[in-house]
Amino acid sequence: MKQWVTLMDGIDRLQVQEVPEPIDIKEDEVLVRINAVAINHRDIKSMTEFITISSMAISKGGMRLLPTRMVPTSDASGTIVKVGRPAAATKWREGDRVLGLVRPTHLTGPTRSEHHALGLGFPQPGVLTEYRVFSGLRPGADTAGRQQHFLLQLPLAWMALNWDRPIDRPVRGPQTVVLLQGTGGVSIHALQQATALGLTTIVTSSSDEKLLKAQELGATHTVNYNTTPEWADEVLNLTQGKGADIIVETGGPETMPQSVRAVAEGGVISAVGVLTGMTEEKPQLAIGLSLINRNAVLKGINIGPRDRVEEMMRLYQQEDIHPIINRCFKFDGAKDALTYMKDGFHFGKVVIKVNED
Ligand SMILES: NC(=O)c1ccc[n+]([C@@H]2O[C@H](COP(=O)([O-])OP(=O)(O)OC[C@H]3O[C@@H](n4cnc5c(N)ncnc54)[C@H](OP(=O)(O)O)[C@@H]3O)[C@@H](O)[C@H]2O)c1
């Protein structure tokens, strides 16, 4: 079988290798024929900024060293072709459509370092391969063909909106204003979820064309962050001075100063990403003071546990939400898919088709 491997030294140096199909399947495992893989920003980071990431991890003593050669990416859907005996056979049958869990051991509650250590694609081997043995799985796409398998961005978006709320009582109604930064996978999934929950949404983007697409998906307001760099003022204008109750903070160092100005009193900034880069510099005092004055919460969010994924999927089924797939590449075109996403051409999700259904 074929699989892509990376030395974590850049997209251009990814290689396809021919390896034997796995035959040693333990009793609680299953062999899955991968159908499609969804790419995440993290896959690109881990391939292009390996040295930065690993040295930061080592300096914090949190993660162990990465293997030097590994299969990248973490989100996959597929079909079971072989079941380990007897434990897996009680849950799964050959032919079942399944989804991989990015962090298979994270079942409930906050993310802990032991969940990271077993994360697929980083630091454990990933899913850009024709076949893979799994132990943590979810039932797959439903009969309506809903592409529910793209599990990293979807639960992250859900957690950014609902992190401290009891299960099955998500935030609802137009009185809650949500600010979504950019039109990548996380923000567009959050937009679909927020729209289904009836929230008021404000989307920022560098592109007016993408903002129009966001409006078509239900965005209440849009702001171009290139032509309006002080976009916090616009958020305050649009909300009659109140600000956003929830901010899905994907930008990091460059967007955070605007976010703390745009957050409503008692609101939450869900810090999910660092698209504008990573820095070890001390946070500015002004950020701390703004948070204090606004009595706001700055909350780090890291994907989400299995029970929140299941909660989120119930909404997708009830509201018939279909995640936005921007472009689907062939397996041989994996490098093009990763480069396309790295260059920021996408709106929503980028997918690699591995095997036909
Ligand atoms: N914490 C977690 O568990 C977790 C899980 C998944 C992802 N993440 C992180 O979440 C972030 C978003 O992930 P993603 O997969 O959605 O990434 P993505 O699809 O690559 O999103 C990229 C988009 O972000 C927007 N962007 C870039 N710079 C921006 C800025 N200064 N202000 C506002 N928007 C900006 C751009 O949108 P426009 O083209 O519209 O300008 C760009 O297209 C990444 O940092 C990723 O690593 C975290």
CSV table of C-alpha atoms and ligand atoms in Angstrom, one decimal:
chain,number,residue,atom,x,y,z
A,1,MET,CA,0.0,0.0,0.0
A,2,LYS,CA,1.0,3.6,-0.4
A,3,GLN,CA,1.5,6.3,2.3
A,4,TRP,CA,2.9,9.7,2.5
A,5,VAL,CA,5.8,10.3,4.9
A,6,THR,CA,7.4,13.5,6.1
A,7,LEU,CA,10.7,14.2,7.8
A,8,MET,CA,9.0,17.3,9.2
A,9,ASP,CA,11.2,19.4,7.0
A,10,GLY,CA,8.7,21.0,4.7
A,11,ILE,CA,5.9,20.2,2.3
A,12,ASP,CA,8.2,20.0,-0.8
A,13,ARG,CA,10.1,17.1,0.8
A,14,LEU,CA,7.1,14.9,1.5
A,15,GLN,CA,7.5,11.5,-0.2
A,16,VAL,CA,5.2,8.6,-1.1
A,17,GLN,CA,6.5,5.2,0.1
A,18,GLU,CA,5.3,1.7,-0.6
A,19,VAL,CA,4.9,-0.4,2.6
A,20,PRO,CA,3.1,-3.7,3.4
A,21,GLU,CA,-0.5,-3.6,4.5
A,22,PRO,CA,-0.7,-4.0,8.3
A,23,ILE,CA,-1.5,-7.6,9.3
A,24,ASP,CA,-0.9,-7.6,13.0
A,25,ILE,CA,-4.2,-6.3,14.4
A,26,LYS,CA,-4.6,-6.5,18.1
A,27,GLU,CA,-7.9,-7.6,19.6
A,28,ASP,CA,-9.2,-4.1,20.4
A,29,GLU,CA,-8.1,-2.7,17.0
A,30,VAL,CA,-9.5,-2.6,13.5
A,31,LEU,CA,-8.0,-2.1,10.1
A,32,VAL,CA,-9.5,0.8,8.1
A,33,ARG,CA,-9.3,1.5,4.4
A,34,ILE,CA,-9.0,5.3,4.4
A,35,ASN,CA,-11.5,7.1,2.2
A,36,ALA,CA,-10.7,10.7,2.7
A,37,VAL,CA,-8.3,12.9,4.8
A,38,ALA,CA,-9.0,16.5,5.8
A,39,ILE,CA,-6.1,18.8,6.2
A,40,ASN,CA,-5.7,21.1,9.2
A,41,HIS,CA,-3.4,24.1,9.8
A,42,ARG,CA,-1.6,22.0,12.5
A,43,ASP,CA,-0.5,19.5,9.8
A,44,ILE,CA,1.2,22.3,7.9
A,45,LYS,CA,2.8,23.8,11.1
A,46,SER,CA,4.1,20.4,12.2
A,47,MET,CA,5.7,19.9,8.8
A,48,THR,CA,7.1,23.3,8.3
A,49,GLU,CA,7.9,24.4,11.8
A,50,PHE,CA,9.1,21.2,13.3
A,51,ILE,CA,12.2,22.6,14.9
A,52,THR,CA,10.4,25.5,16.5
A,53,ILE,CA,7.6,23.3,17.8
A,54,SER,CA,9.8,20.5,19.1
A,55,SER,CA,12.2,22.9,20.8
A,56,MET,CA,9.3,24.7,22.5
A,57,ALA,CA,7.9,21.4,23.6
A,58,ILE,CA,11.2,20.2,25.0
A,59,SER,CA,11.8,23.5,26.8
A,60,LYS,CA,8.4,23.2,28.5
A,61,GLY,CA,9.1,19.6,29.3
A,62,GLY,CA,5.6,18.7,28.0
A,63,MET,CA,6.0,16.5,25.0
A,64,ARG,CA,8.5,13.8,24.0
A,65,LEU,CA,10.6,14.0,20.9
A,66,LEU,CA,8.9,13.3,17.6
A,67,PRO,CA,9.9,10.4,15.4
A,68,THR,CA,12.1,11.6,12.5
A,69,ARG,CA,10.0,10.1,9.8
A,70,MET,CA,6.3,9.8,10.0
A,71,VAL,CA,2.9,9.7,8.2
A,72,PRO,CA,1.4,13.2,8.5
A,73,THR,CA,-2.2,14.5,9.1
A,74,SER,CA,-4.8,13.6,11.6
A,75,ASP,CA,-8.4,13.6,10.3
A,76,ALA,CA,-9.7,10.6,8.3
A,77,SER,CA,-12.8,8.7,7.4
A,78,GLY,CA,-12.9,5.2,6.0
A,79,THR,CA,-14.3,1.7,6.0
A,80,ILE,CA,-13.4,-1.2,8.3
A,81,VAL,CA,-11.9,-4.1,6.3
A,82,LYS,CA,-10.7,-6.2,9.2
A,83,VAL,CA,-11.7,-6.5,12.9
A,84,GLY,CA,-9.4,-7.6,15.8
A,85,ARG,CA,-10.9,-10.4,17.9
A,86,PRO,CA,-12.8,-10.5,20.1
A,87,ALA,CA,-13.1,-7.1,21.8
A,88,ALA,CA,-13.3,-5.0,18.7
A,89,ALA,CA,-15.8,-7.4,17.1
A,90,THR,CA,-18.4,-6.6,19.7
A,91,LYS,CA,-18.4,-2.9,18.6
A,92,TRP,CA,-17.5,-3.0,14.9
A,93,ARG,CA,-18.2,-5.0,11.8
A,94,GLU,CA,-16.3,-5.2,8.5
A,95,GLY,CA,-17.9,-2.7,6.1
A,96,ASP,CA,-18.7,-0.1,8.9
A,97,ARG,CA,-18.1,3.5,7.9
A,98,VAL,CA,-15.9,5.1,10.6
A,99,LEU,CA,-14.2,8.3,11.6
A,100,GLY,CA,-10.8,8.5,13.4
A,101,LEU,CA,-10.6,10.4,16.6
A,102,VAL,CA,-7.7,12.8,16.6
A,103,ARG,CA,-7.0,12.1,20.2
A,104,PRO,CA,-8.4,8.7,20.8
A,105,THR,CA,-8.1,8.6,24.6
A,106,HIS,CA,-9.8,12.0,25.2
A,107,LEU,CA,-13.3,10.9,26.2
A,108,THR,CA,-14.5,13.8,28.4
A,109,GLY,CA,-13.4,16.9,30.3
A,110,PRO,CA,-10.5,19.2,29.6
A,111,THR,CA,-7.6,18.2,27.4
A,112,ARG,CA,-4.5,16.9,29.3
A,113,SER,CA,-1.0,16.4,28.2
A,114,GLU,CA,-1.5,12.6,28.1
A,115,HIS,CA,-4.2,13.2,25.4
A,116,HIS,CA,-1.7,15.2,23.3
A,117,ALA,CA,0.9,12.5,23.5
A,118,LEU,CA,-1.5,10.1,21.7
A,119,GLY,CA,-2.6,12.6,19.1
A,120,LEU,CA,-2.6,11.4,15.5
A,121,GLY,CA,-0.3,13.1,13.0
A,122,PHE,CA,1.6,14.7,15.8
A,123,PRO,CA,3.2,13.2,17.7
A,124,GLN,CA,1.8,9.8,16.7
A,125,PRO,CA,1.8,8.5,13.1
A,126,GLY,CA,-1.0,10.1,11.1
A,127,VAL,CA,-3.6,9.1,8.5
A,128,LEU,CA,-2.3,10.0,5.0
A,129,THR,CA,-2.1,6.4,4.1
A,130,GLU,CA,-4.2,3.9,2.1
A,131,TYR,CA,-4.8,1.6,5.2
A,132,ARG,CA,-4.3,2.2,8.9
A,133,VAL,CA,-4.9,0.3,12.2
A,134,PHE,CA,-7.1,2.3,14.7
A,135,SER,CA,-8.3,1.8,18.2
A,136,GLY,CA,-10.3,5.0,18.8
A,137,LEU,CA,-13.2,5.4,16.3
A,138,ARG,CA,-16.6,6.9,15.8
A,139,PRO,CA,-19.4,5.8,13.6
A,140,GLY,CA,-19.0,7.3,10.1
A,141,ALA,CA,-20.9,9.6,7.7
A,142,ASP,CA,-24.6,9.1,7.8
A,143,THR,CA,-26.8,8.0,4.9
A,144,ALA,CA,-27.3,11.7,3.9
A,145,GLY,CA,-23.6,11.6,3.0
A,146,ARG,CA,-22.8,14.2,5.5
A,147,GLN,CA,-19.1,14.7,5.8
A,148,GLN,CA,-18.9,14.5,9.5
A,149,HIS,CA,-15.5,13.0,9.6
A,150,PHE,CA,-13.5,16.2,9.8
A,151,LEU,CA,-13.2,16.1,13.5
A,152,LEU,CA,-10.4,18.4,14.4
A,153,GLN,CA,-11.9,21.7,13.4
A,154,LEU,CA,-15.5,20.9,14.0
A,155,PRO,CA,-15.2,20.1,17.8
A,156,LEU,CA,-12.7,22.9,18.2
A,157,ALA,CA,-15.2,25.4,16.8
A,158,TRP,CA,-17.9,23.8,19.0
A,159,MET,CA,-15.8,24.1,22.1
A,160,ALA,CA,-14.9,27.7,21.3
A,161,LEU,CA,-18.6,28.5,21.4
A,162,ASN,CA,-19.7,26.2,24.2
A,163,TRP,CA,-16.7,25.3,26.4
A,164,ASP,CA,-18.2,25.8,29.8
A,165,ARG,CA,-21.8,25.0,29.0
A,166,PRO,CA,-23.5,21.8,30.2
A,167,ILE,CA,-23.8,19.1,27.5
A,168,ASP,CA,-26.9,19.5,25.3
A,169,ARG,CA,-27.5,23.1,26.4
A,170,PRO,CA,-25.5,25.0,23.8
A,171,VAL,CA,-25.6,28.8,23.6
A,172,ARG,CA,-28.6,30.0,21.6
A,173,GLY,CA,-30.3,33.1,20.3
A,174,PRO,CA,-29.4,36.4,18.6
A,175,GLN,CA,-28.6,38.2,21.8
A,176,THR,CA,-25.2,36.4,21.8
A,177,VAL,CA,-22.7,38.0,19.5
A,178,VAL,CA,-19.9,35.9,18.1
A,179,LEU,CA,-16.8,37.2,16.3
A,180,LEU,CA,-15.1,34.8,14.0
A,181,GLN,CA,-11.6,35.6,12.7
A,182,GLY,CA,-10.8,34.7,9.1
A,183,THR,CA,-12.5,32.2,6.8
A,184,GLY,CA,-10.4,29.1,7.4
A,185,GLY,CA,-11.8,25.7,8.5
A,186,VAL,CA,-12.3,26.5,12.2
A,187,SER,CA,-14.1,29.8,11.6
A,188,ILE,CA,-16.3,28.6,8.8
A,189,HIS,CA,-17.4,25.6,10.9
A,190,ALA,CA,-18.0,27.9,13.8
A,191,LEU,CA,-20.1,30.1,11.5
A,192,GLN,CA,-22.2,27.2,10.4
A,193,GLN,CA,-22.8,26.1,14.0
A,194,ALA,CA,-23.4,29.7,15.3
A,195,THR,CA,-25.9,30.2,12.5
A,196,ALA,CA,-27.8,27.0,13.3
A,197,LEU,CA,-27.9,28.1,17.0
A,198,GLY,CA,-29.4,31.5,15.9
A,199,LEU,CA,-26.5,33.6,17.2
A,200,THR,CA,-25.5,37.0,15.8
A,201,THR,CA,-22.2,36.5,13.9
A,202,ILE,CA,-19.5,38.9,12.7
A,203,VAL,CA,-16.9,37.4,10.4
A,204,THR,CA,-13.5,39.1,9.5
A,205,SER,CA,-11.5,38.3,6.4
A,206,SER,CA,-8.8,39.8,4.2
A,207,SER,CA,-11.0,39.1,1.2
A,208,ASP,CA,-14.3,40.8,0.2
A,209,GLU,CA,-15.0,37.8,-2.0
A,210,LYS,CA,-14.7,35.4,0.9
A,211,LEU,CA,-16.9,37.8,3.1
A,212,LEU,CA,-19.6,37.5,0.5
A,213,LYS,CA,-19.5,33.7,0.7
A,214,ALA,CA,-19.7,34.1,4.5
A,215,GLN,CA,-22.8,36.2,4.1
A,216,GLU,CA,-24.3,33.5,1.9
A,217,LEU,CA,-23.7,31.1,4.8
A,218,GLY,CA,-25.6,33.3,7.2
A,219,ALA,CA,-23.0,35.8,8.6
A,220,THR,CA,-24.9,38.7,10.2
A,221,HIS,CA,-22.0,41.2,9.7
A,222,THR,CA,-18.7,41.1,7.9
A,223,VAL,CA,-15.5,43.2,8.3
A,224,ASN,CA,-12.4,43.2,6.0
A,225,TYR,CA,-9.5,43.3,8.4
A,226,ASN,CA,-7.1,44.6,5.7
A,227,THR,CA,-9.1,47.6,4.9
A,228,THR,CA,-10.3,48.0,8.5
A,229,PRO,CA,-7.2,47.1,10.6
A,230,GLU,CA,-8.8,48.6,13.7
A,231,TRP,CA,-11.7,46.2,13.3
A,232,ALA,CA,-12.5,46.3,17.1
A,233,ASP,CA,-14.0,49.7,16.5
A,234,GLU,CA,-16.2,48.3,13.8
A,235,VAL,CA,-17.3,45.4,16.1
A,236,LEU,CA,-18.2,48.0,18.8
A,237,ASN,CA,-20.1,50.1,16.2
A,238,LEU,CA,-22.1,47.1,14.9
A,239,THR,CA,-23.0,46.0,18.5
A,240,GLN,CA,-24.0,49.5,19.7
A,241,GLY,CA,-20.9,49.6,22.0
A,242,LYS,CA,-21.5,46.2,23.6
A,243,GLY,CA,-18.8,44.1,21.8
A,244,ALA,CA,-18.7,40.4,21.1
A,245,ASP,CA,-19.8,37.9,23.8
A,246,ILE,CA,-17.6,35.2,22.3
A,247,ILE,CA,-14.5,35.7,20.1
A,248,VAL,CA,-13.0,32.7,18.3
A,249,GLU,CA,-9.4,33.9,18.4
A,250,THR,CA,-7.5,32.2,15.6
A,251,GLY,CA,-5.0,34.9,14.9
A,252,GLY,CA,-2.9,35.0,18.1
A,253,PRO,CA,-0.3,37.8,18.8
A,254,GLU,CA,-1.4,40.2,16.1
A,255,THR,CA,-5.1,39.9,16.6
A,256,MET,CA,-5.3,39.6,20.4
A,257,PRO,CA,-5.0,43.4,21.0
A,258,GLN,CA,-8.1,44.0,18.8
A,259,SER,CA,-9.9,41.0,20.4
A,260,VAL,CA,-9.5,42.4,24.0
A,261,ARG,CA,-10.9,45.7,22.7
A,262,ALA,CA,-13.8,44.0,20.9
A,263,VAL,CA,-14.9,41.6,23.7
A,264,ALA,CA,-18.1,42.4,25.6
A,265,GLU,CA,-18.2,42.9,29.3
A,266,GLY,CA,-18.2,39.4,30.8
A,267,GLY,CA,-17.4,37.9,27.4
A,268,VAL,CA,-15.0,35.2,26.5
A,269,ILE,CA,-12.1,35.1,24.1
A,270,SER,CA,-11.6,31.5,23.0
A,271,ALA,CA,-7.9,31.3,22.1
A,272,VAL,CA,-7.6,28.5,19.6
A,273,GLY,CA,-4.8,29.4,17.2
A,274,VAL,CA,-1.7,31.4,16.4
A,275,LEU,CA,-2.1,32.1,12.6
A,276,THR,CA,-0.1,35.3,12.9
A,277,GLY,CA,2.9,33.4,14.5
A,278,MET,CA,4.2,32.2,17.8
A,279,THR,CA,5.9,34.5,20.3
A,280,GLU,CA,7.4,33.9,23.7
A,281,GLU,CA,7.2,37.6,24.5
A,282,LYS,CA,5.3,38.7,27.6
A,283,PRO,CA,1.7,39.7,27.0
A,284,GLN,CA,1.3,43.5,26.9
A,285,LEU,CA,0.0,45.1,30.1
A,286,ALA,CA,-2.8,46.7,28.1
A,287,ILE,CA,-4.2,43.3,27.2
A,288,GLY,CA,-4.3,42.4,30.9
A,289,LEU,CA,-5.9,45.7,31.9
A,290,SER,CA,-8.5,45.5,29.2
A,291,LEU,CA,-9.5,42.0,30.3
A,292,ILE,CA,-9.8,43.2,33.9
A,293,ASN,CA,-11.8,46.2,33.0
A,294,ARG,CA,-14.2,44.1,30.9
A,295,ASN,CA,-14.3,41.3,33.4
A,296,ALA,CA,-13.7,39.0,30.4
A,297,VAL,CA,-12.3,35.5,30.2
A,298,LEU,CA,-9.3,34.5,28.0
A,299,LYS,CA,-9.7,30.7,27.6
A,300,GLY,CA,-7.4,28.4,25.7
A,301,ILE,CA,-9.2,25.7,23.8
A,302,ASN,CA,-7.7,22.5,22.5
A,303,ILE,CA,-9.9,20.4,20.3
A,304,GLY,CA,-12.5,18.6,22.4
A,305,PRO,CA,-13.4,15.3,24.0
A,306,ARG,CA,-15.5,12.6,22.5
A,307,ASP,CA,-18.7,13.4,24.5
A,308,ARG,CA,-18.6,17.0,23.1
A,309,VAL,CA,-18.0,15.6,19.6
A,310,GLU,CA,-21.2,13.5,20.0
A,311,GLU,CA,-23.1,16.5,21.3
A,312,MET,CA,-22.0,18.5,18.3
A,313,MET,CA,-23.0,15.8,15.9
A,314,ARG,CA,-26.5,15.7,17.2
A,315,LEU,CA,-26.8,19.4,16.1
A,316,TYR,CA,-25.4,18.5,12.7
A,317,GLN,CA,-28.0,15.9,12.3
A,318,GLN,CA,-31.0,17.9,13.7
A,319,GLU,CA,-30.2,21.0,11.7
A,320,ASP,CA,-28.9,19.1,8.6
A,321,ILE,CA,-25.6,20.9,8.5
A,322,HIS,CA,-23.0,19.9,5.9
A,323,PRO,CA,-19.4,21.1,6.5
A,324,ILE,CA,-18.1,23.3,3.7
A,325,ILE,CA,-15.6,21.4,1.5
A,326,ASN,CA,-13.7,24.0,-0.5
A,327,ARG,CA,-11.6,21.7,-2.6
A,328,CYS,CA,-10.9,18.0,-2.9
A,329,PHE,CA,-7.4,16.8,-4.2
A,330,LYS,CA,-6.3,13.3,-5.3
A,331,PHE,CA,-4.0,11.2,-3.1
A,332,ASP,CA,-1.1,11.9,-5.5
A,333,GLY,CA,-1.8,15.6,-5.2
A,334,ALA,CA,-1.2,15.8,-1.4
A,335,LYS,CA,1.6,18.3,-1.7
A,336,ASP,CA,-0.6,20.5,-3.8
A,337,ALA,CA,-3.4,20.3,-1.3
A,338,LEU,CA,-1.1,21.3,1.6
A,339,THR,CA,0.5,24.1,-0.4
A,340,TYR,CA,-3.0,25.4,-1.4
A,341,MET,CA,-4.0,25.5,2.2
A,342,LYS,CA,-0.7,27.0,3.4
A,343,ASP,CA,-1.1,29.8,0.8
A,344,GLY,CA,-4.6,30.6,2.3
A,345,PHE,CA,-6.7,30.2,-1.0
A,346,HIS,CA,-9.3,28.1,0.8
A,347,PHE,CA,-12.7,29.0,2.3
A,348,GLY,CA,-13.6,26.2,4.7
A,349,LYS,CA,-12.1,22.7,4.4
A,350,VAL,CA,-9.5,21.1,2.1
A,351,VAL,CA,-9.7,17.4,1.5
A,352,ILE,CA,-7.6,14.6,0.0
A,353,LYS,CA,-9.4,11.7,-1.5
A,354,VAL,CA,-7.4,8.5,-0.7
A,355,ASN,CA,-9.5,5.6,-1.9
A,356,GLU,CA,-12.8,5.6,-3.7
A,357,ASP,CA,-15.9,4.7,-1.6
B,1,LIG,N1,-6.5,24.5,19.6
B,1,LIG,C1,-6.7,23.5,18.8
B,1,LIG,O1,-7.1,22.4,19.2
B,1,LIG,C2,-6.7,23.7,17.3
B,1,LIG,C3,-7.2,22.7,16.4
B,1,LIG,C4,-7.3,23.1,15.1
B,1,LIG,C5,-6.7,24.2,14.6
B,1,LIG,N2,-6.2,25.1,15.5
B,1,LIG,C6,-5.6,26.4,15.1
B,1,LIG,O2,-6.7,27.3,14.8
B,1,LIG,C7,-6.2,28.2,13.8
B,1,LIG,C8,-7.2,28.1,12.6
B,1,LIG,O3,-7.1,26.8,12.0
B,1,LIG,P1,-7.7,26.6,10.6
B,1,LIG,O4,-7.5,25.1,10.3
B,1,LIG,O5,-9.1,27.2,10.5
B,1,LIG,O6,-6.7,27.4,9.7
B,1,LIG,P2,-6.8,27.8,8.2
B,1,LIG,O7,-7.9,27.0,7.6
B,1,LIG,O8,-5.5,27.6,7.6
B,1,LIG,O9,-7.2,29.3,8.3
B,1,LIG,C9,-6.5,30.3,7.7
B,1,LIG,C10,-7.3,31.5,7.6
B,1,LIG,O10,-7.1,32.3,8.7
B,1,LIG,C11,-7.3,33.7,8.4
B,1,LIG,N3,-6.3,34.6,8.9
B,1,LIG,C12,-5.0,34.6,8.7
B,1,LIG,N4,-4.4,35.7,9.3
B,1,LIG,C13,-5.5,36.3,9.9
B,1,LIG,C14,-5.6,37.5,10.7
B,1,LIG,N5,-4.5,38.2,11.0
B,1,LIG,N6,-6.8,37.9,11.2
B,1,LIG,C15,-7.9,37.1,10.9
B,1,LIG,N7,-7.8,36.0,10.1
B,1,LIG,C16,-6.6,35.6,9.7
B,1,LIG,C17,-7.3,33.8,6.8
B,1,LIG,O11,-8.6,34.0,6.5
B,1,LIG,P3,-9.0,35.0,5.2
B,1,LIG,O12,-8.3,34.4,4.0
B,1,LIG,O13,-10.4,35.1,5.2
B,1,LIG,O14,-8.3,36.3,5.6
B,1,LIG,C18,-6.8,32.4,6.4
B,1,LIG,O15,-7.4,32.0,5.2
B,1,LIG,C19,-4.8,27.7,13.4
B,1,LIG,O16,-3.9,28.5,14.1
B,1,LIG,C20,-4.7,26.3,13.9
B,1,LIG,O17,-3.4,25.9,14.2
B,1,LIG,C21,-6.1,24.8,16.8
